[in-house]
Coordinates of C-alpha atoms in Angstrom, one line a residue:
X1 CA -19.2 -17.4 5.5
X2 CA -17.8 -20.3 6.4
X3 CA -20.2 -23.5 7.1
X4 CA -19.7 -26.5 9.3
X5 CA -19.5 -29.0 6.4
X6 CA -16.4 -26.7 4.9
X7 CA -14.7 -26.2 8.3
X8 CA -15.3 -30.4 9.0
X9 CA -13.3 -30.8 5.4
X10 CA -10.7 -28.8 5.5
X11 CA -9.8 -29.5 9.3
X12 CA -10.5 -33.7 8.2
X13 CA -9.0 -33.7 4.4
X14 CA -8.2 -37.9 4.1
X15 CA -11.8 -38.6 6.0
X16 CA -13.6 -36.2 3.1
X17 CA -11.4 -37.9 0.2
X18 CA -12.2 -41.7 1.3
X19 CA -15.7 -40.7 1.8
X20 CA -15.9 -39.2 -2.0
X21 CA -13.9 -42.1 -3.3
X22 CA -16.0 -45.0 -1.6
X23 CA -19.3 -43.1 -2.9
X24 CA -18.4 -42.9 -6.1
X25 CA -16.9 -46.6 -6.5
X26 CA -20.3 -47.8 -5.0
X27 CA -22.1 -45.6 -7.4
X28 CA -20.4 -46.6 -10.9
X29 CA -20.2 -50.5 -9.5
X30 CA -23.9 -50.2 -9.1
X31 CA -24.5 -48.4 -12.6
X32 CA -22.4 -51.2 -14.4
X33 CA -24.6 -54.0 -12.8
X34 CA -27.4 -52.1 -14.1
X35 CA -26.0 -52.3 -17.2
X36 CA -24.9 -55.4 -17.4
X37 CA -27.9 -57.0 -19.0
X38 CA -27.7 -57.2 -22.6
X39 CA -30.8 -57.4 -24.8
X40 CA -30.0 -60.6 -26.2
X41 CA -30.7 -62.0 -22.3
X42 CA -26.7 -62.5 -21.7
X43 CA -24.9 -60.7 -18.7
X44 CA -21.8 -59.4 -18.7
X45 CA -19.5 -60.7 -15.8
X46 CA -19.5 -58.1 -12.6
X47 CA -16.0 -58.9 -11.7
X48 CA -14.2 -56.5 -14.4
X49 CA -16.6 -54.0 -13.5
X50 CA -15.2 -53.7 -9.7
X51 CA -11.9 -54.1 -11.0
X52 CA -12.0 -51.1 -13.2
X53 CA -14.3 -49.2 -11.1
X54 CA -11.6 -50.2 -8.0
X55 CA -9.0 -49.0 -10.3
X56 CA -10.7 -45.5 -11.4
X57 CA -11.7 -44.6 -7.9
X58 CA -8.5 -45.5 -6.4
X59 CA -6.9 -42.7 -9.0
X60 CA -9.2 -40.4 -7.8
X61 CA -7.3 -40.1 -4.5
X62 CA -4.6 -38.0 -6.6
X63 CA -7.1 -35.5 -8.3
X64 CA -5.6 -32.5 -6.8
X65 CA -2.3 -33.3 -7.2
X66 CA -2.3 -35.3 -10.4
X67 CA -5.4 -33.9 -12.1
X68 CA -4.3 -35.1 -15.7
X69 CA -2.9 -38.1 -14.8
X70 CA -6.1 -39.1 -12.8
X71 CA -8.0 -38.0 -16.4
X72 CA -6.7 -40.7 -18.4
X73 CA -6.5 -43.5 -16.0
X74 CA -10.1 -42.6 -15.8
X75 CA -10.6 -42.6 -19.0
X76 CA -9.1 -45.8 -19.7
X77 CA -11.0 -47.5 -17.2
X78 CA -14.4 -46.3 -18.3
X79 CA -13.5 -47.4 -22.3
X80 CA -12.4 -50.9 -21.3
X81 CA -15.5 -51.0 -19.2
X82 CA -17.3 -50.0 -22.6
X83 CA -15.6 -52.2 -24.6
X84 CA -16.3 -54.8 -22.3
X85 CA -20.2 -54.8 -22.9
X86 CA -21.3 -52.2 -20.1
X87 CA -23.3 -49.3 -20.8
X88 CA -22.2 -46.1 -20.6
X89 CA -24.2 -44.1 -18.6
X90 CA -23.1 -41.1 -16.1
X91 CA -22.9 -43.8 -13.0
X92 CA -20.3 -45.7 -15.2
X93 CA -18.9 -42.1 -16.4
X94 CA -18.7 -41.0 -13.3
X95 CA -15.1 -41.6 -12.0
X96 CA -13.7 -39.8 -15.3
X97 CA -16.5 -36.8 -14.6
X98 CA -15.1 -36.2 -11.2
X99 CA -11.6 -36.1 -12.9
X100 CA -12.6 -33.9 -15.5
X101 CA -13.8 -31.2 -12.8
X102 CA -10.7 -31.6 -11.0
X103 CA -8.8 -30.6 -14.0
X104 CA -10.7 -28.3 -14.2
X105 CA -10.6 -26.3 -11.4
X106 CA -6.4 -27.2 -10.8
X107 CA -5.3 -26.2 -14.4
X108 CA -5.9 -23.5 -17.5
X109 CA -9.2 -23.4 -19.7
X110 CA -6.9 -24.5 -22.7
X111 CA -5.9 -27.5 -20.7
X112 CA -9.4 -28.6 -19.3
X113 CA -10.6 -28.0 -22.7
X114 CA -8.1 -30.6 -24.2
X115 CA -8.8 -33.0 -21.6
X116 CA -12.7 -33.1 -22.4
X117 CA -11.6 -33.2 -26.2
X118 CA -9.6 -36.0 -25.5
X119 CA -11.6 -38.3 -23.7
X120 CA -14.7 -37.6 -25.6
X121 CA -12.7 -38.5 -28.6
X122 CA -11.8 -41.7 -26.8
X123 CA -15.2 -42.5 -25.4
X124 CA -17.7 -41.5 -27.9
X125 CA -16.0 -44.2 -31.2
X126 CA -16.2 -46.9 -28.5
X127 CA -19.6 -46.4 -27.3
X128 CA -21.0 -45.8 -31.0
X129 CA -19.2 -49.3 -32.3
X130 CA -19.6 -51.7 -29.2
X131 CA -22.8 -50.6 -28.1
X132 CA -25.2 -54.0 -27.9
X133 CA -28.0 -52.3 -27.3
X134 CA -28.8 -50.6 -30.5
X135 CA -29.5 -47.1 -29.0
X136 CA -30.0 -44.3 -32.0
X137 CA -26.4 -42.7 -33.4
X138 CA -28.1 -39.3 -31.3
X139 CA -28.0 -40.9 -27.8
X140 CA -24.3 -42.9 -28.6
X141 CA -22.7 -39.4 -29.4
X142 CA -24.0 -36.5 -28.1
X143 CA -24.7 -38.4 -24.6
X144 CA -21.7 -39.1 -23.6
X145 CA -20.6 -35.9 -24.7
X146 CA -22.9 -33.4 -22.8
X147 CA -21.9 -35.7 -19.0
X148 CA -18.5 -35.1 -20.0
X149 CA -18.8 -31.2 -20.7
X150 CA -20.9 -30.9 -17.6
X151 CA -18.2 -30.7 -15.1
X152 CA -15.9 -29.4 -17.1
X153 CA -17.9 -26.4 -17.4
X154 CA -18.9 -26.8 -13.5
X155 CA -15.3 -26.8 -12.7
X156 CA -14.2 -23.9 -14.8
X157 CA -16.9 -21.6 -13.4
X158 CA -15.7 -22.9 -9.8
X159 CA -12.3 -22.1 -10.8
X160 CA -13.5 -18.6 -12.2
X161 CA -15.1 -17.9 -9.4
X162 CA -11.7 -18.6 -6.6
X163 CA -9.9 -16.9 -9.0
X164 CA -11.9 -13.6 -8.8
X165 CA -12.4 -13.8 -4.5
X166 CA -8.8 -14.6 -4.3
X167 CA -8.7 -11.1 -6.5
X168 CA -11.0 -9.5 -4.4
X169 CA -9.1 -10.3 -1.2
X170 CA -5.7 -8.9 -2.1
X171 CA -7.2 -5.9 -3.4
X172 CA -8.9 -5.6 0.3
X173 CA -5.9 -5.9 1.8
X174 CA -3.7 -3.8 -0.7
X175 CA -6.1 -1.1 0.1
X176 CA -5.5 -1.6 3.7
X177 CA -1.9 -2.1 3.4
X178 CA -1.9 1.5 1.4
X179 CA -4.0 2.8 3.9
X180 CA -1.7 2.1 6.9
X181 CA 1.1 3.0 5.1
X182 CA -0.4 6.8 4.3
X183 CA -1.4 6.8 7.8
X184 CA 2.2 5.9 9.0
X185 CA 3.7 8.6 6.2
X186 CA 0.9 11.2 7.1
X187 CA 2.4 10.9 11.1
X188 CA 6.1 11.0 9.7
X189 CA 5.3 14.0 7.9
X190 CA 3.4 15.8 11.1
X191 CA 6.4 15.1 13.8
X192 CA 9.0 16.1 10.8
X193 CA 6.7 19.4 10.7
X194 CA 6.2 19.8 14.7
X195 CA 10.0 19.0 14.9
X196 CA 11.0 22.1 12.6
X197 CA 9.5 24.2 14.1
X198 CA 10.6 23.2 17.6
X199 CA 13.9 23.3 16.4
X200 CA 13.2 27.3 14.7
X201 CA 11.5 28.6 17.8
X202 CA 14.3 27.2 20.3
X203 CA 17.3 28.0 18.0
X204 CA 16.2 31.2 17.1
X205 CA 15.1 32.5 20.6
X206 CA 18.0 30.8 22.7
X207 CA 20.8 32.3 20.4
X208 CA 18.7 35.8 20.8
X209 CA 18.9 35.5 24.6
X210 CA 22.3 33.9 25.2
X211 CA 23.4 36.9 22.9
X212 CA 22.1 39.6 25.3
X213 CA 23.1 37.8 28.3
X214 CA 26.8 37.5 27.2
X215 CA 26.0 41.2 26.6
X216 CA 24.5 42.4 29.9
X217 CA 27.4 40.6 31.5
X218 CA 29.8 42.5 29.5
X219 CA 28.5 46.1 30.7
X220 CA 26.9 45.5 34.0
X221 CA 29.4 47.1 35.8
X222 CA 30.5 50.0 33.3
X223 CA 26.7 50.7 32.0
X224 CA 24.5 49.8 34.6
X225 CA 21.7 51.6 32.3
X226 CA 22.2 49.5 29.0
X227 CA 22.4 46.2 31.2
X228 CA 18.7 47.1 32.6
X229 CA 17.7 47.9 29.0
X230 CA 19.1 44.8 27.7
X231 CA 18.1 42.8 30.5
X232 CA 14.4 43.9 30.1
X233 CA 14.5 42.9 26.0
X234 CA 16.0 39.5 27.4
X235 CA 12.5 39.1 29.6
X236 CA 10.6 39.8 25.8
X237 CA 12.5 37.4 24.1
X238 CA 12.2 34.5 26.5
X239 CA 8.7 35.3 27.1
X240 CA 8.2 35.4 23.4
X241 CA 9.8 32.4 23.2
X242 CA 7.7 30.7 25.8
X243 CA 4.5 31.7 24.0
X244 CA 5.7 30.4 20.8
X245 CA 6.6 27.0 22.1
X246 CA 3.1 26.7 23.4
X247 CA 1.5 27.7 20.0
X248 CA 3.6 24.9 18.4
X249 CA 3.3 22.0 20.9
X250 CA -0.6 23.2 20.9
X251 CA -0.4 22.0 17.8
X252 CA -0.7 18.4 19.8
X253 CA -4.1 19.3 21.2
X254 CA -7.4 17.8 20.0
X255 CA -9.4 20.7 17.7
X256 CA -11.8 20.7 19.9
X257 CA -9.9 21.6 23.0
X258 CA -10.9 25.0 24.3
X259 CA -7.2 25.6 26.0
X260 CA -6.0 25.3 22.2
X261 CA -3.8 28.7 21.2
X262 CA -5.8 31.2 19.0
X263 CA -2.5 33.3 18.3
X264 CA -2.8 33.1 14.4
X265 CA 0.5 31.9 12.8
X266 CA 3.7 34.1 12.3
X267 CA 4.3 35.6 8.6
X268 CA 6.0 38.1 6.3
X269 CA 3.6 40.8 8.0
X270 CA 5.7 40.3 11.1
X271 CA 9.1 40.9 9.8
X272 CA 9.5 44.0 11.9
X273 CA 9.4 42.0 15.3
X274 CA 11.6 39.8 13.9
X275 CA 14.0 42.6 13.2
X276 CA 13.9 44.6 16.5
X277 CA 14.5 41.8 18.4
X278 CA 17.7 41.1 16.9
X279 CA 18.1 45.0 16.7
X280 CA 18.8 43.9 20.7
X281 CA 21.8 42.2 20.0
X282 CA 23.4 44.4 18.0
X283 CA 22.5 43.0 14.7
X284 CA 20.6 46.0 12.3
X285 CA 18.5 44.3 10.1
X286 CA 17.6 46.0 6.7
X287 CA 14.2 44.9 5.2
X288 CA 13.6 45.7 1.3
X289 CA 10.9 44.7 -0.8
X290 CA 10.6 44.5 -4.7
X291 CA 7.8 44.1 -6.8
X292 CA 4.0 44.6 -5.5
X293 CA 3.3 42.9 -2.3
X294 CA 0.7 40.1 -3.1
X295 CA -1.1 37.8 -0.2
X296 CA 0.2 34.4 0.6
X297 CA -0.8 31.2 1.5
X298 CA -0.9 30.8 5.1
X299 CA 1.6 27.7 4.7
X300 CA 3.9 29.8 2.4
X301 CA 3.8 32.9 4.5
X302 CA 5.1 31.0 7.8
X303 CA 7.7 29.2 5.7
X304 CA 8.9 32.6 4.4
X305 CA 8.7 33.9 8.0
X306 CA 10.9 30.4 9.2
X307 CA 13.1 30.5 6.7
X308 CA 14.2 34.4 7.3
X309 CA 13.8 33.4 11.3
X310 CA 16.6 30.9 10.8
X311 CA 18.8 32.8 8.6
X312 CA 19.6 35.7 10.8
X313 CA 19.7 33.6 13.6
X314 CA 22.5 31.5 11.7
X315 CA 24.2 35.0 11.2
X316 CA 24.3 35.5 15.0
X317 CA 25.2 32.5 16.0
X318 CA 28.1 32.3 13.1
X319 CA 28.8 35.6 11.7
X320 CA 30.3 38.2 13.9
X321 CA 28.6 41.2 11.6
X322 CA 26.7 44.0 12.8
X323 CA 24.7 43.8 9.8
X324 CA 22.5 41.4 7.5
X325 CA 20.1 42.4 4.5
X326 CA 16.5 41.3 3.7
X327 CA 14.9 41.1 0.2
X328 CA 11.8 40.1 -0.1
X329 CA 10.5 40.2 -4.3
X330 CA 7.3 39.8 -5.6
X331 CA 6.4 38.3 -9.2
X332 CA 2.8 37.4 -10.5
X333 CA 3.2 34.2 -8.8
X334 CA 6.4 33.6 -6.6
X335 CA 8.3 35.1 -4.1
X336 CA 12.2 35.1 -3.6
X337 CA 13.4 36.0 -0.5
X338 CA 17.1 36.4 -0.3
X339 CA 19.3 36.6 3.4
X340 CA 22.9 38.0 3.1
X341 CA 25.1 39.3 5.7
X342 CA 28.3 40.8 5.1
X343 CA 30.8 38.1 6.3
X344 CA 34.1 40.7 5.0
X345 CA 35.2 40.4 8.8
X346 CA 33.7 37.4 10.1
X347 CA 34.4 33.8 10.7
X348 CA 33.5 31.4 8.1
X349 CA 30.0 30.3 8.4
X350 CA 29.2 26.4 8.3
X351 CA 29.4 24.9 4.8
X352 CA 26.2 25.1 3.0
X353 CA 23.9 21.7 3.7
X354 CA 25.4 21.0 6.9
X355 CA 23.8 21.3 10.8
X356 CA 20.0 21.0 11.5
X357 CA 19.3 24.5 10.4
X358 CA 19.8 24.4 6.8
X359 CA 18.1 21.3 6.2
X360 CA 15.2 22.2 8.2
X361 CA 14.9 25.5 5.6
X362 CA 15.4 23.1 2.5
X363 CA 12.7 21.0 3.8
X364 CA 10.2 24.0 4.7
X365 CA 10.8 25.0 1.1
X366 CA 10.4 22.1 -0.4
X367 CA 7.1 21.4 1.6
X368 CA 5.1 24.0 -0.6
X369 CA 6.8 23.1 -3.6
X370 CA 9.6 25.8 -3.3
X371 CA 13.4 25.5 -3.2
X372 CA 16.3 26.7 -1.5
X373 CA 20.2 27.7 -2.1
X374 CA 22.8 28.1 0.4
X375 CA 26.1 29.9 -0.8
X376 CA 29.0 31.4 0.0
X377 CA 30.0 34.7 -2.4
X378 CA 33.5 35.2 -3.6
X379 CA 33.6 38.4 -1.7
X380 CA 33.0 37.5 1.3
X381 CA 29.5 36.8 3.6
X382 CA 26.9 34.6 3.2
X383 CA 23.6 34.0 1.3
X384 CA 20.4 32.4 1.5
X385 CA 18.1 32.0 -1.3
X386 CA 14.3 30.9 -1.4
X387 CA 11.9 30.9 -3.8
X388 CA 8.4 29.7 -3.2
X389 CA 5.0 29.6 -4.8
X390 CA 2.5 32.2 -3.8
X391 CA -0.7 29.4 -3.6
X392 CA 1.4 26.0 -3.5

């Protein structure tokens, strides 16, 4: 949660920085004037002090930008101030502490950790050999030392710290980048399903009906009997086809919406209603079956039930045959389902892979982890080949 005091600095950057830079300069100008007394009675002149404090803090302006740069101007400034009779104490240190957390936080451990090598290497001779005070070897070394590894270690924990919310942030919004983008594929995937069928339900029963239409117009006037027969299987079929439209695009309703269709979904099991009605337009379809008949997914047994759906009517619509076979075989854990009609007198059918048709099969079969061929034999006719997993 963000707090006034961090909202105030990072909408007012320059205010902050002067502020931290005058406080500091006042600080370590008021630490070497404390320190200027010597035992001996003498005082070391203040102006060097504000000069080098001046000079240290004014570096400090660049800490972010410049962190190692800012480290041994710093540094410089507080071992002339050392050599110059002050003692060194954290007010005087602390222009070069600051810098040392800056570099810190800004650069690698390796590089932090050189930087506190390197100025305690620089500090710590000079405050052993010109110290005028004659502290004990303990205080001259390991002082100095343990106020320069403070922020370092401050700084590195801070940096640590970023470094693992930054972490924590992109995972949050990786995972709900991923989650959109399954949502998005998950609603791809639904109107690509909702489509297919659409497309089988209308392709099949439209070629059905305009097939006994163009028939019933044909014999209306020379067999006025047929045409009432044929015109009474046209009623089924566009009735059929109006209650299977509403089973799909009730697919669209909520799950808990009481108008929602109860018809269960088409399968292998109604292969005989598929066949009479295109008994009506003249096409005899012959149903075999291989192998013991074993229960199917619901998924797989209306993507067998599509798939032959879409075949034949492909065989109305661009085979002129009177005739198309069905074989349905059964192994311990597939099912191949093979369409042929014999195309010996009819027009070439479309290639393989092209229209709506065939790619809506290929993608039915490849939904439940089947596949499908598409081919046209040497002797003539047409064939369509699926082979799908009993439990996908």
């Amino acid at each position: 949660m963000i707090t006034d005091w961090q909202r105030f600095a990072k909408d007012h950057p320059r205010a902050v920085n002067a502020t931290v830079v005058l406080a500091v300069f006042a600080l370590s100008v008021m630490g070497s004037e404390w320190s200027s007394s010597k035992p001996s009675g003498e005082r070391v002149e203040w102006w060097p002090a504000v000069l080098l404090e001046g000079v240290a803090c004014a570096a400090l302006w660049w800490r972010r930008s410049h962190p190692r740069t800012v480290v041994a101007v710093t540094a410089a400034c507080v071992n002339t101030g050392t050599l110059a009779g002050y003692l060194i104490t954290p007010l005087l240190l602390g222009p070069v502490m600051i810098a040392l957390y800056w570099l810190a936080i800004r650069t690698s451990r390796a590089t932090a950790r050189i930087g506190l090598f390197g100025v305690s290497a620089l500090v710590v001779p000079t405050a052993v050999l010109a110290d005028h005070y004659d502290h004990p070897l303990f205080f001259r070394t390991v002082g100095p030392v343990f106020w320069l590894l403070v922020p370092v270690a401050w700084g590195t924990t801070a940096r640590l710290r970023g470094a693992y919310l930054e972490a924590v942030h992109a995972r949050a919004e990786h995972a709900e980048r991923t989650r959109d983008e399954e949502a998005r594929h998950r609603v791809a995937e639904e109107r690509m399903r909702i489509a297919r069928d659409l497309h089988d339900v209308v392709a099949h029963h439209l070629a059905l009906a305009n097939a006994l239409a163009g028939t019933a117009a044909h014999l209306a006037r020379s067999h006025p009997d047929q045409t009432r027969r044929i015109l009474g299987d046209l009623a089924d079929t566009t009735s059929s086809a109006l209650r299977e439209l509403k089973a799909t695009v009730g697919l669209l309703r909520q799950a808990d919406d009481p108008d929602a269709s109860l018809e269960p979904s088409p399968g292998l099991g109604r292969l005989s209603e598929l066949t009479a009605a295109f008994a009506s337009t003249g096409l005899d379809v012959v149903v075999a079956t291989e192998g013991e008949a074993r229960p199917l997914a619901p998924s797989v047994d209306l993507t067998a039930f599509r798939i032959v759906q879409e075949a034949l009517t492909n065989v109305t619509k661009h085979a002129a045959v009177k005739e198309a076979r069905v074989l349905v075989s059964y192994s311990k854990d597939k099912v191949r389902i093979t369409i042929d009609d014999d195309g010996s007198k009819a027009p070439a059918p479309p290639a393989p892979g092209s229209g709506f048709g065939v790619i809506g099969m290929r993608e039915r079969a490849s939904s439940v982890g089947g596949r499908l061929q598409t081919y046209r034999r040497p002797e003539g006719g047409f064939t369509v080949a699926t082979e799908l997993p009993l439990h996908p």
